[in-house]
PDB file of C-alpha atoms in Angstrom:
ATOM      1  CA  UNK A  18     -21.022 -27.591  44.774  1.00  0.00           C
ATOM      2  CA  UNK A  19     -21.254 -24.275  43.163  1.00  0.00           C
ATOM      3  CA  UNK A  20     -21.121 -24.378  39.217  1.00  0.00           C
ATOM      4  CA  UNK A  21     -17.827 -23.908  37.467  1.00  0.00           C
ATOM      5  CA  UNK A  22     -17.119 -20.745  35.875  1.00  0.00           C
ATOM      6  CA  UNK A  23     -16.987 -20.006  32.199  1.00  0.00           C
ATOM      7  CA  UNK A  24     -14.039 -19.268  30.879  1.00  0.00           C
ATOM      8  CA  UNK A  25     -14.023 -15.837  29.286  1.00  0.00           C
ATOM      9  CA  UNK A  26     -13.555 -16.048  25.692  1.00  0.00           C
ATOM     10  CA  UNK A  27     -10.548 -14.222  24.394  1.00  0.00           C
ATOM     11  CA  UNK A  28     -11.054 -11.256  22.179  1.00  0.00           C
ATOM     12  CA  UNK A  29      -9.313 -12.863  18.371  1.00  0.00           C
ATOM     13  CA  UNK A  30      -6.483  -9.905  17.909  1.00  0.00           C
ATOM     14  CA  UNK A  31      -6.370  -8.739  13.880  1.00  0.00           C
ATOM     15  CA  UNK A  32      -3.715  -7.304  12.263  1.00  0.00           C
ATOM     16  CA  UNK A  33      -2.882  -4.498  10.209  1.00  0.00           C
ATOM     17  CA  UNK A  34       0.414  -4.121   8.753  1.00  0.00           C
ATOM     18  CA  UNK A  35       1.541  -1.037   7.710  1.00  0.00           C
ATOM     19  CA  UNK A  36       4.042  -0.858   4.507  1.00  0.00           C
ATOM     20  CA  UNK A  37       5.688   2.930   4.351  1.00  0.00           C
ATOM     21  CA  UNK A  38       7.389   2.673   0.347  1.00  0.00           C
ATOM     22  CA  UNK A  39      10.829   3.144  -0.353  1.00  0.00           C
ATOM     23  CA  UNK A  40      13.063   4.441   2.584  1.00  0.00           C
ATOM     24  CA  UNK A  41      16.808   5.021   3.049  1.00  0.00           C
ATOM     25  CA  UNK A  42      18.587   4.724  -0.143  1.00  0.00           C
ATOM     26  CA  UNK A  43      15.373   4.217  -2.172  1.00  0.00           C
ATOM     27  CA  UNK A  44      13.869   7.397  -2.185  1.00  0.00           C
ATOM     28  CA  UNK A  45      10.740   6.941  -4.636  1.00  0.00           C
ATOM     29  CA  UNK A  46       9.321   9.450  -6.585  1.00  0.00           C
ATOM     30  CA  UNK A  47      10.538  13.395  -6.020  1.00  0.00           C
ATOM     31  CA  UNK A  48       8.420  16.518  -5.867  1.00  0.00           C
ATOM     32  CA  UNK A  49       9.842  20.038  -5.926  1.00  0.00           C
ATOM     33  CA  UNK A  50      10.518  19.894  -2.551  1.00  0.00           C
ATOM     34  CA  UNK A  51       8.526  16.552  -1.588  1.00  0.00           C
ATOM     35  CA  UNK A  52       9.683  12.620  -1.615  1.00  0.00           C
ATOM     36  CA  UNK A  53       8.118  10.072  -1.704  1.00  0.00           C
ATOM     37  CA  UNK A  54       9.620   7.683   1.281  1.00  0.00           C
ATOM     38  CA  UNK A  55       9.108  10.967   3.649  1.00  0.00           C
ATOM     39  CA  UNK A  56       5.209  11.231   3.005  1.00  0.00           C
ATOM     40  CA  UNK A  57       4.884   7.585   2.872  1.00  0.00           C
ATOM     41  CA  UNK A  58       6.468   6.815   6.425  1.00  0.00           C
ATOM     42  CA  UNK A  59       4.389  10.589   7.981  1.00  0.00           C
ATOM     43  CA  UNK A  60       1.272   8.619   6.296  1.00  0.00           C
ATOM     44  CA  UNK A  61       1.803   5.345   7.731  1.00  0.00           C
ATOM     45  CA  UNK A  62       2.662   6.416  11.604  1.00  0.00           C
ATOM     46  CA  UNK A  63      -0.381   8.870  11.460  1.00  0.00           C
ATOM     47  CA  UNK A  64      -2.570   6.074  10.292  1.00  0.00           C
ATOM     48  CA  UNK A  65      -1.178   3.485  12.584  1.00  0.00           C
ATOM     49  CA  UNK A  66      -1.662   5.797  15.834  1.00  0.00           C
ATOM     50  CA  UNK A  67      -5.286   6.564  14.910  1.00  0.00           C
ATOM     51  CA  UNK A  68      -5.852   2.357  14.657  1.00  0.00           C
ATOM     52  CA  UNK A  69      -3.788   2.332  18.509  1.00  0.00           C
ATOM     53  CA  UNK A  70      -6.112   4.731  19.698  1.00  0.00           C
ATOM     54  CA  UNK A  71      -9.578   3.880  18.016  1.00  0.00           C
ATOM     55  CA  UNK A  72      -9.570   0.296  17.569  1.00  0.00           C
ATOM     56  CA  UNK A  73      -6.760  -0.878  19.969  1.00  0.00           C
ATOM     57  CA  UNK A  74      -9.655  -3.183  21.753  1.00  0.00           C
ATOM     58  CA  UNK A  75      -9.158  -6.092  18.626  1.00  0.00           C
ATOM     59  CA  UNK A  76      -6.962  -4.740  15.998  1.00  0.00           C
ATOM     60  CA  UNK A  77      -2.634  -4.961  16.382  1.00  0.00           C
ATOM     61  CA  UNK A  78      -0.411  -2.840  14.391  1.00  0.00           C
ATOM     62  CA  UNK A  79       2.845  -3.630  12.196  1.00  0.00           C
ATOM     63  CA  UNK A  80       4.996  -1.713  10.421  1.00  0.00           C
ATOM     64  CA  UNK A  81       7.658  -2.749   7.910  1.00  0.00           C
ATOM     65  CA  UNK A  82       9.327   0.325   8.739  1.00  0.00           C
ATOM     66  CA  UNK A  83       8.757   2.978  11.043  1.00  0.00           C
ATOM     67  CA  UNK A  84      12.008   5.028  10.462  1.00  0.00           C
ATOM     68  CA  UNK A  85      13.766   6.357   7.329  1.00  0.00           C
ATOM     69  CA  UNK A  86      15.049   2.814   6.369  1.00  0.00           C
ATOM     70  CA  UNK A  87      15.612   0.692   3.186  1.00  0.00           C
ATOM     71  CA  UNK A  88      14.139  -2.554   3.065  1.00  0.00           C
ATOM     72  CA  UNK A  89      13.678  -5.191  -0.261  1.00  0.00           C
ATOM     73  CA  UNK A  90      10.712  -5.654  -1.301  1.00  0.00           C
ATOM     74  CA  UNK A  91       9.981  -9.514  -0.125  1.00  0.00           C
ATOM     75  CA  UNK A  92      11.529  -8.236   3.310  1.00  0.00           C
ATOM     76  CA  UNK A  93       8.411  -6.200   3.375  1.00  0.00           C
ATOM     77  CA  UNK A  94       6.558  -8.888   2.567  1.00  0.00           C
ATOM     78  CA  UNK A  95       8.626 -11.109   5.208  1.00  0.00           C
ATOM     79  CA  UNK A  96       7.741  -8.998   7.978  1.00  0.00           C
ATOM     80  CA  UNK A  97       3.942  -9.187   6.722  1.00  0.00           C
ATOM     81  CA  UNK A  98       4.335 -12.685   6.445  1.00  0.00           C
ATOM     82  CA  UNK A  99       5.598 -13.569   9.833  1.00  0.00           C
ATOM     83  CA  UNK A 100       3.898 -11.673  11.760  1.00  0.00           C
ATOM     84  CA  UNK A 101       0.607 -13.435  10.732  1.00  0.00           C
ATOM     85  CA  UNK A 102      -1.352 -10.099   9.578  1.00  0.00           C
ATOM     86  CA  UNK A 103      -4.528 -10.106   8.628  1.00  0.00           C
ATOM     87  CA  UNK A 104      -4.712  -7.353   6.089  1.00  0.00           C
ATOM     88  CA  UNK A 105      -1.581  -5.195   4.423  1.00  0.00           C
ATOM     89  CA  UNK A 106      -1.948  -1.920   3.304  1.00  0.00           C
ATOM     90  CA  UNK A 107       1.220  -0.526   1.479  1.00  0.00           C
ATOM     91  CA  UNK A 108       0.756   2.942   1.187  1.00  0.00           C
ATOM     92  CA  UNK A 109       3.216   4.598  -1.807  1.00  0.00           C
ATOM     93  CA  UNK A 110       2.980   8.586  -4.080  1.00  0.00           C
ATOM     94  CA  UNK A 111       2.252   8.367  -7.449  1.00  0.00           C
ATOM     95  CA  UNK A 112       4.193  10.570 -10.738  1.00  0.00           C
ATOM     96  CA  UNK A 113       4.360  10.121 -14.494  1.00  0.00           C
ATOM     97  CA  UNK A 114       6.976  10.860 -16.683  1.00  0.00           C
ATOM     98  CA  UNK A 115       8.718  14.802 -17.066  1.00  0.00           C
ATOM     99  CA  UNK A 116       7.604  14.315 -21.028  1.00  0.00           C
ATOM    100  CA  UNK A 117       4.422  13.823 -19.927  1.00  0.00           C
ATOM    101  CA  UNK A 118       2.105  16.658 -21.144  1.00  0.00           C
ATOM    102  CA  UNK A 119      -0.352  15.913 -17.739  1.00  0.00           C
ATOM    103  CA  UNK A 120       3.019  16.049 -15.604  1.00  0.00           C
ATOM    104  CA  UNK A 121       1.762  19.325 -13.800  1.00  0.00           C
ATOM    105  CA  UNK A 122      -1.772  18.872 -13.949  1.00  0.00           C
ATOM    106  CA  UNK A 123      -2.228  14.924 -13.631  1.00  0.00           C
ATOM    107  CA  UNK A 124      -4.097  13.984 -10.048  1.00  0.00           C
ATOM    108  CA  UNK A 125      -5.763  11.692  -8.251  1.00  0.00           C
ATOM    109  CA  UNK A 126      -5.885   8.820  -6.340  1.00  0.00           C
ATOM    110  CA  UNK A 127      -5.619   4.677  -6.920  1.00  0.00           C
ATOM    111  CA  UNK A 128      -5.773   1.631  -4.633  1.00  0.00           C
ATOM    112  CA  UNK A 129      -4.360  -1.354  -6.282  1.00  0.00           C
ATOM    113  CA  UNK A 130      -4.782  -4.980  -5.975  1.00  0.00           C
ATOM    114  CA  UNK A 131      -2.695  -8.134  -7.139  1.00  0.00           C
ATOM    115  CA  UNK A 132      -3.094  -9.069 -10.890  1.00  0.00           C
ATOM    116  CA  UNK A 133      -2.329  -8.900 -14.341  1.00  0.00           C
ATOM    117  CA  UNK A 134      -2.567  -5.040 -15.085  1.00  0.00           C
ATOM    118  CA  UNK A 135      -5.405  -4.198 -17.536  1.00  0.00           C
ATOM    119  CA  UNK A 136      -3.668  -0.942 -18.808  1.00  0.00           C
ATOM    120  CA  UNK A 137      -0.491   0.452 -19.907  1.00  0.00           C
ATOM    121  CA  UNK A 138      -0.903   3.116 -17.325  1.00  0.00           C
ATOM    122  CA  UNK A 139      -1.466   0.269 -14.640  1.00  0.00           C
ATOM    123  CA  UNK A 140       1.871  -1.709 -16.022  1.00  0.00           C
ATOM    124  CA  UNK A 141       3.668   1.485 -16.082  1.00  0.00           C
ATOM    125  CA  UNK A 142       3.410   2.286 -12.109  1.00  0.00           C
ATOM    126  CA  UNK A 143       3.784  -1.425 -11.157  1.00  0.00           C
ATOM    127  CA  UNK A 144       7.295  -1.689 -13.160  1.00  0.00           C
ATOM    128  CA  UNK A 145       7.859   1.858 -11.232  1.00  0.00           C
ATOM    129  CA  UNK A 146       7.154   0.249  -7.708  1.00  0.00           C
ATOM    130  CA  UNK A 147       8.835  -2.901  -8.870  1.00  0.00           C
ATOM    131  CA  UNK A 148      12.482  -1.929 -10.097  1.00  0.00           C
ATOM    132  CA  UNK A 149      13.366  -0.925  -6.395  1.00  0.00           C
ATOM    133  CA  UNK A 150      14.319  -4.960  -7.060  1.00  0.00           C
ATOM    134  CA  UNK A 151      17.317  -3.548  -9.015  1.00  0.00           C
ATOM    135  CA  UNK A 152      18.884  -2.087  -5.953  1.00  0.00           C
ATOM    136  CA  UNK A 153      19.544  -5.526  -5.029  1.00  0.00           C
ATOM    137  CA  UNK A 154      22.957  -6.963  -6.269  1.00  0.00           C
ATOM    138  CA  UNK A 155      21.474 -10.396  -6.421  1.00  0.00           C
ATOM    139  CA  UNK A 156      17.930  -9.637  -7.480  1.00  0.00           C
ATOM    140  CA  UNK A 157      17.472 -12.085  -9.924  1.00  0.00           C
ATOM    141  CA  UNK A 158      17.884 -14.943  -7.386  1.00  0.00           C
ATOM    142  CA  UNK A 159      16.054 -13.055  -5.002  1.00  0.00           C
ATOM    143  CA  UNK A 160      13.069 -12.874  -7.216  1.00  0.00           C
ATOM    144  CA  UNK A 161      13.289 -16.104  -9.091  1.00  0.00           C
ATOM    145  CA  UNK A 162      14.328 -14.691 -12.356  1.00  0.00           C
ATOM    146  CA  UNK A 163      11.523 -12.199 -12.298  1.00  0.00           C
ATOM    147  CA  UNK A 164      12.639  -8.969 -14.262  1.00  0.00           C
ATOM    148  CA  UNK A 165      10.640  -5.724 -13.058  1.00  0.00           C
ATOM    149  CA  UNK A 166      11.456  -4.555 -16.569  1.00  0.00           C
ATOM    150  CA  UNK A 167      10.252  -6.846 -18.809  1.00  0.00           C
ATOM    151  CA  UNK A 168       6.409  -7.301 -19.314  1.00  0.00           C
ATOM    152  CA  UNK A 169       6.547 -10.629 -20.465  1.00  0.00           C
ATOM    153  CA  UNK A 170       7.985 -11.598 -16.527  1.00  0.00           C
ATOM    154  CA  UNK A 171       4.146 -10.374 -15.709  1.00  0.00           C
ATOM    155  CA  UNK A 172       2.596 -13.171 -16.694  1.00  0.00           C
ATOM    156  CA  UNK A 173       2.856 -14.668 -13.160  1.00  0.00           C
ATOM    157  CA  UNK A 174       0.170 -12.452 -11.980  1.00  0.00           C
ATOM    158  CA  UNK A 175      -2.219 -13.929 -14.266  1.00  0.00           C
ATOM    159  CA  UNK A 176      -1.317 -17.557 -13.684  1.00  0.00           C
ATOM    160  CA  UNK A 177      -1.195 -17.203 -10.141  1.00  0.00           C
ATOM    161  CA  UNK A 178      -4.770 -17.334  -8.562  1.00  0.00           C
ATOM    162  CA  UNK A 179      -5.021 -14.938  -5.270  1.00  0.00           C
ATOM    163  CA  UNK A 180      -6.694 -16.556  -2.545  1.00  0.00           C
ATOM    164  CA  UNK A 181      -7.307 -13.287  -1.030  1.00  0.00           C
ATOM    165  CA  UNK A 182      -8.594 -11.061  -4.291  1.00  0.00           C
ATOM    166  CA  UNK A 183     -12.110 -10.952  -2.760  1.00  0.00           C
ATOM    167  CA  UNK A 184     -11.186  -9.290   0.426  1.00  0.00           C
ATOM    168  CA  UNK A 185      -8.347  -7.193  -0.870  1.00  0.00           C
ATOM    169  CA  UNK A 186     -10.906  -6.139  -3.599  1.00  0.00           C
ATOM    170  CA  UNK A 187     -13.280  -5.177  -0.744  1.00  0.00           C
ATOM    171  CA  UNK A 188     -10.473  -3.183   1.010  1.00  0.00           C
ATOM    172  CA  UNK A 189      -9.665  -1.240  -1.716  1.00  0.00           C
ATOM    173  CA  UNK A 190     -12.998  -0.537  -2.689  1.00  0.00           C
ATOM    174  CA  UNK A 191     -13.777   1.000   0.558  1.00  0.00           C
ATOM    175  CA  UNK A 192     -10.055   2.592   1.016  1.00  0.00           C
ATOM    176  CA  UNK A 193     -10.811   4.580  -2.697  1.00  0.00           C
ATOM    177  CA  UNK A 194     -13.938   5.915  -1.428  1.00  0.00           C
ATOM    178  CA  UNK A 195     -12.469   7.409   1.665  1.00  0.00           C
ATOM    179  CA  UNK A 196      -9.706   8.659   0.517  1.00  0.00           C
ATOM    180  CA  UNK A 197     -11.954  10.344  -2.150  1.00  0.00           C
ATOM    181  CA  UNK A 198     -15.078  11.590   0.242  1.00  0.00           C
ATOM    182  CA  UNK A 199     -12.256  12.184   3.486  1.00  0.00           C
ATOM    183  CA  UNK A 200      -8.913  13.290   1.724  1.00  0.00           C
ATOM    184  CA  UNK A 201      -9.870  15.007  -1.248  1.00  0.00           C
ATOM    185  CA  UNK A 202      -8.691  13.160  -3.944  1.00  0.00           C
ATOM    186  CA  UNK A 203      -9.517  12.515  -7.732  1.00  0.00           C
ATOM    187  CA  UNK A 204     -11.269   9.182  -8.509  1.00  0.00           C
ATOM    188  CA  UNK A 205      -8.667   7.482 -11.050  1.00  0.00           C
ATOM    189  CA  UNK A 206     -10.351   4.071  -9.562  1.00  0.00           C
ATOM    190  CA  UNK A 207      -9.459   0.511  -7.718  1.00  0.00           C
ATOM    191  CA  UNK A 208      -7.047  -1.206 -10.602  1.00  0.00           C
ATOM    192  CA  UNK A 209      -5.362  -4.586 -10.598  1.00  0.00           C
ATOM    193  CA  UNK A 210      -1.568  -4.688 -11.641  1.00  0.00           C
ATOM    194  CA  UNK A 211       1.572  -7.189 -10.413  1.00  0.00           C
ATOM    195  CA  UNK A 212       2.680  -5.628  -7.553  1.00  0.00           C
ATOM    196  CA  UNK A 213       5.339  -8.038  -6.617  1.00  0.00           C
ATOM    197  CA  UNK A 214       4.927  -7.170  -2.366  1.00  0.00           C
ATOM    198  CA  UNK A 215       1.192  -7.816  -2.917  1.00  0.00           C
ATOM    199  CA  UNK A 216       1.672 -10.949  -4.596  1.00  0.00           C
ATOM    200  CA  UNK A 217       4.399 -12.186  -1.723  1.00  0.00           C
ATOM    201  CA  UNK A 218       2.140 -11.393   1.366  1.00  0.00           C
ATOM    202  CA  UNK A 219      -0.599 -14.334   2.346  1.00  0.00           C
ATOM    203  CA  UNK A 220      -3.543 -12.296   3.454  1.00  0.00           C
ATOM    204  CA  UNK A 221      -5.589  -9.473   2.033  1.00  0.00           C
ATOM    205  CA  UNK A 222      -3.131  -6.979   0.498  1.00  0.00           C
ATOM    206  CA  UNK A 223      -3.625  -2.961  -1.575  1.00  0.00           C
ATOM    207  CA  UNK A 224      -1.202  -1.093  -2.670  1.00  0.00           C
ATOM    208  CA  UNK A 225      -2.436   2.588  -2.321  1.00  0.00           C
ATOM    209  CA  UNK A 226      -1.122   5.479  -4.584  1.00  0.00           C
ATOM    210  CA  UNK A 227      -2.317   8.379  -2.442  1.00  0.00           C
ATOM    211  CA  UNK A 228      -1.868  10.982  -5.104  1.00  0.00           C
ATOM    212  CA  UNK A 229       0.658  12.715  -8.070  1.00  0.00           C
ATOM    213  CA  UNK A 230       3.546  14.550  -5.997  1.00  0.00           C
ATOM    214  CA  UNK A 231       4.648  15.833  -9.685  1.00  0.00           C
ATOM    215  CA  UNK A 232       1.151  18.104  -9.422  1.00  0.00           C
ATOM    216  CA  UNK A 233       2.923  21.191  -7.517  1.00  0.00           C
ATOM    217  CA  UNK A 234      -0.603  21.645  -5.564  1.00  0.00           C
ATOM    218  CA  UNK A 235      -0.870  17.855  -5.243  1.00  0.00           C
ATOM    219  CA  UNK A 236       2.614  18.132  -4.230  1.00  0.00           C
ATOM    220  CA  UNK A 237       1.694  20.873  -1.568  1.00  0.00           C
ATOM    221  CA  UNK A 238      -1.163  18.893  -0.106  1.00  0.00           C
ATOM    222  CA  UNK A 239       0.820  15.619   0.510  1.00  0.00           C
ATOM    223  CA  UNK A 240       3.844  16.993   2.198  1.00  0.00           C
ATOM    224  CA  UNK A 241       1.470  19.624   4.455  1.00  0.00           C
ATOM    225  CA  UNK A 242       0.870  18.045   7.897  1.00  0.00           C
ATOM    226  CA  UNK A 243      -3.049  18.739   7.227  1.00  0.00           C
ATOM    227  CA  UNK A 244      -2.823  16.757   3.780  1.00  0.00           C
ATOM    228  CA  UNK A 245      -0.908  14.087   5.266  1.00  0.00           C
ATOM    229  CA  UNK A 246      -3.587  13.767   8.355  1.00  0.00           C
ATOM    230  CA  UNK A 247      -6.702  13.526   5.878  1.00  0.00           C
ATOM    231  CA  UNK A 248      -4.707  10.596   4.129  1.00  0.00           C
ATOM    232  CA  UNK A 249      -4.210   9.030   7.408  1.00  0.00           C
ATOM    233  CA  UNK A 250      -8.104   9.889   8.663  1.00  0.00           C
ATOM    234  CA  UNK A 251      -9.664   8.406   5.179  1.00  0.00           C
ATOM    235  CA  UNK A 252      -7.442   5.133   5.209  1.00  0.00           C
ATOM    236  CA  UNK A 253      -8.064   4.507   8.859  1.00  0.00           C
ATOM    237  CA  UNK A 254     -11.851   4.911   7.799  1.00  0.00           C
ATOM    238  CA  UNK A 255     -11.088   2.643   5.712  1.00  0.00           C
ATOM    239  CA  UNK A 256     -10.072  -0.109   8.109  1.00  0.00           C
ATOM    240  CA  UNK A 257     -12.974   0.528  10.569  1.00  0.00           C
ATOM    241  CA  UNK A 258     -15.631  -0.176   7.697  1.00  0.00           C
ATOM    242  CA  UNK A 259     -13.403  -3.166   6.595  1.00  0.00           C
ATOM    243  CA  UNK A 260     -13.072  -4.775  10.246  1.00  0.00           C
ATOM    244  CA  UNK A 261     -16.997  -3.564  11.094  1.00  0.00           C
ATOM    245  CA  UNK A 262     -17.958  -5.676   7.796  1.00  0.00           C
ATOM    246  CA  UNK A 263     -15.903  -9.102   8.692  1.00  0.00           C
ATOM    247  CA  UNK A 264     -16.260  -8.735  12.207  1.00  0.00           C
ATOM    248  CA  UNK A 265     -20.286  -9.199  11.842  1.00  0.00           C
TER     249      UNK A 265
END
């Protein structure tokens, strides 16, 4: 009798999911002419195309949102969650304060993991990212009690041990360099701060601040279609070297 065949062994699918910030009602930070939830969502569809097209032999992609829509924060984290994704990349524009002396001048770029924030400056953008909770009528339920306001509610991040820092460290690491050597941008380095959406998702999770949109030639790079395509290019760099790396 002839020999059985071998089963061939299926190729293990991996996936990215793709977090756009804000959206609909929650329209993040403002340029002159720029917002945040527009360049987010161009960002995120230009860098999930180039994954379909380069890497569509093992890697999947998910986005939270793919159109001009508002979603919570843990609904982002939901969709990351359910979906079974193997690394989340949320993908957000940075801006300080209109007292702020550096206001105009103020650039580059940060990739963030999940944990207690080692700087003012780091506390600062994560209560920014994380009072989009306030939108909510019943937040405080949502959220456990958690108050995006209040630094003392921060002290979750440092109990909390992330099962996942290594790799998300590793991510970012790589995703700061190429967005630096690819895109352009200032080095203001891979930081730590509590995210709330990084802390909710169960897998390998940055939170990317591509830039200062309250730079006016920051501003004009981000919402250009050519600055928008190098962000895209150096985070989907950034994914190749990360899946070449575990996929060894």
């Amino acid at each position: 009798m002839p020999a059985a065949k071998k089963k061939a062994k299926a190729v293990e699918r991996y996936t990215v999911v793709i977090d756009p910030g804000h959206g609909g009602k929650d329209i993040g930070c403002r340029g002159k002419k720029g917002r945040e939830k527009d360049i987010t969502l161009a960002v995120a569809k230009l860098l999930g195309e180039k994954i379909e097209k380069g890497l569509s032999d093992k890697l999947d992609v998910v986005y939270t949102r793919n159109t001009d829509r508002y979603l919570t924060l843990q609904e982002r984290a939901d969709v990351a969650n359910n979906a079974n994704g193997n690394l989340f990349i949320s993908i957000h524009v940075n801006s300080v304060d209109k007292k702020n002396k550096k206001r105009t001048t103020i650039h580059g770029t940060s990739v963030y993991t999940c944990g207690l924030h080692k700087s003012d400056n780091s506390l600062n953008v994560a209560m920014r990212e994380n009072s989009v909770m306030e939108l909510e009528p019943d937040y405080t339920e949502t959220y456990q009690g958690f108050d995006p306001d209040s630094s003392e509610s921060y002290i979750i991040f440092e109990l909390s041990q992330n099962l996942h820092m290594q790799q998300s460290v590793k991510f970012a690491s790589l995703a700061q360099n190429r967005l630096i050597k690819t895109a352009g941008r200032g080095d203001m380095e891979v930081r730590q701060a509590g995210f709330w959406v990084l802390w909710a998702t169960a897998m390998p999770s940055v939170l990317v601040e591509l830039d200062f949109i309250c730079n006016p030639r920051v501003e004009d790079f981000l919402t250009s279609k050519a600055g928008q395509e190098k962000c895209a290019q150096a985070l989907y760099e950034a994914v190749k070297d990360y899946y070449s790396q575990i996929d060894n």
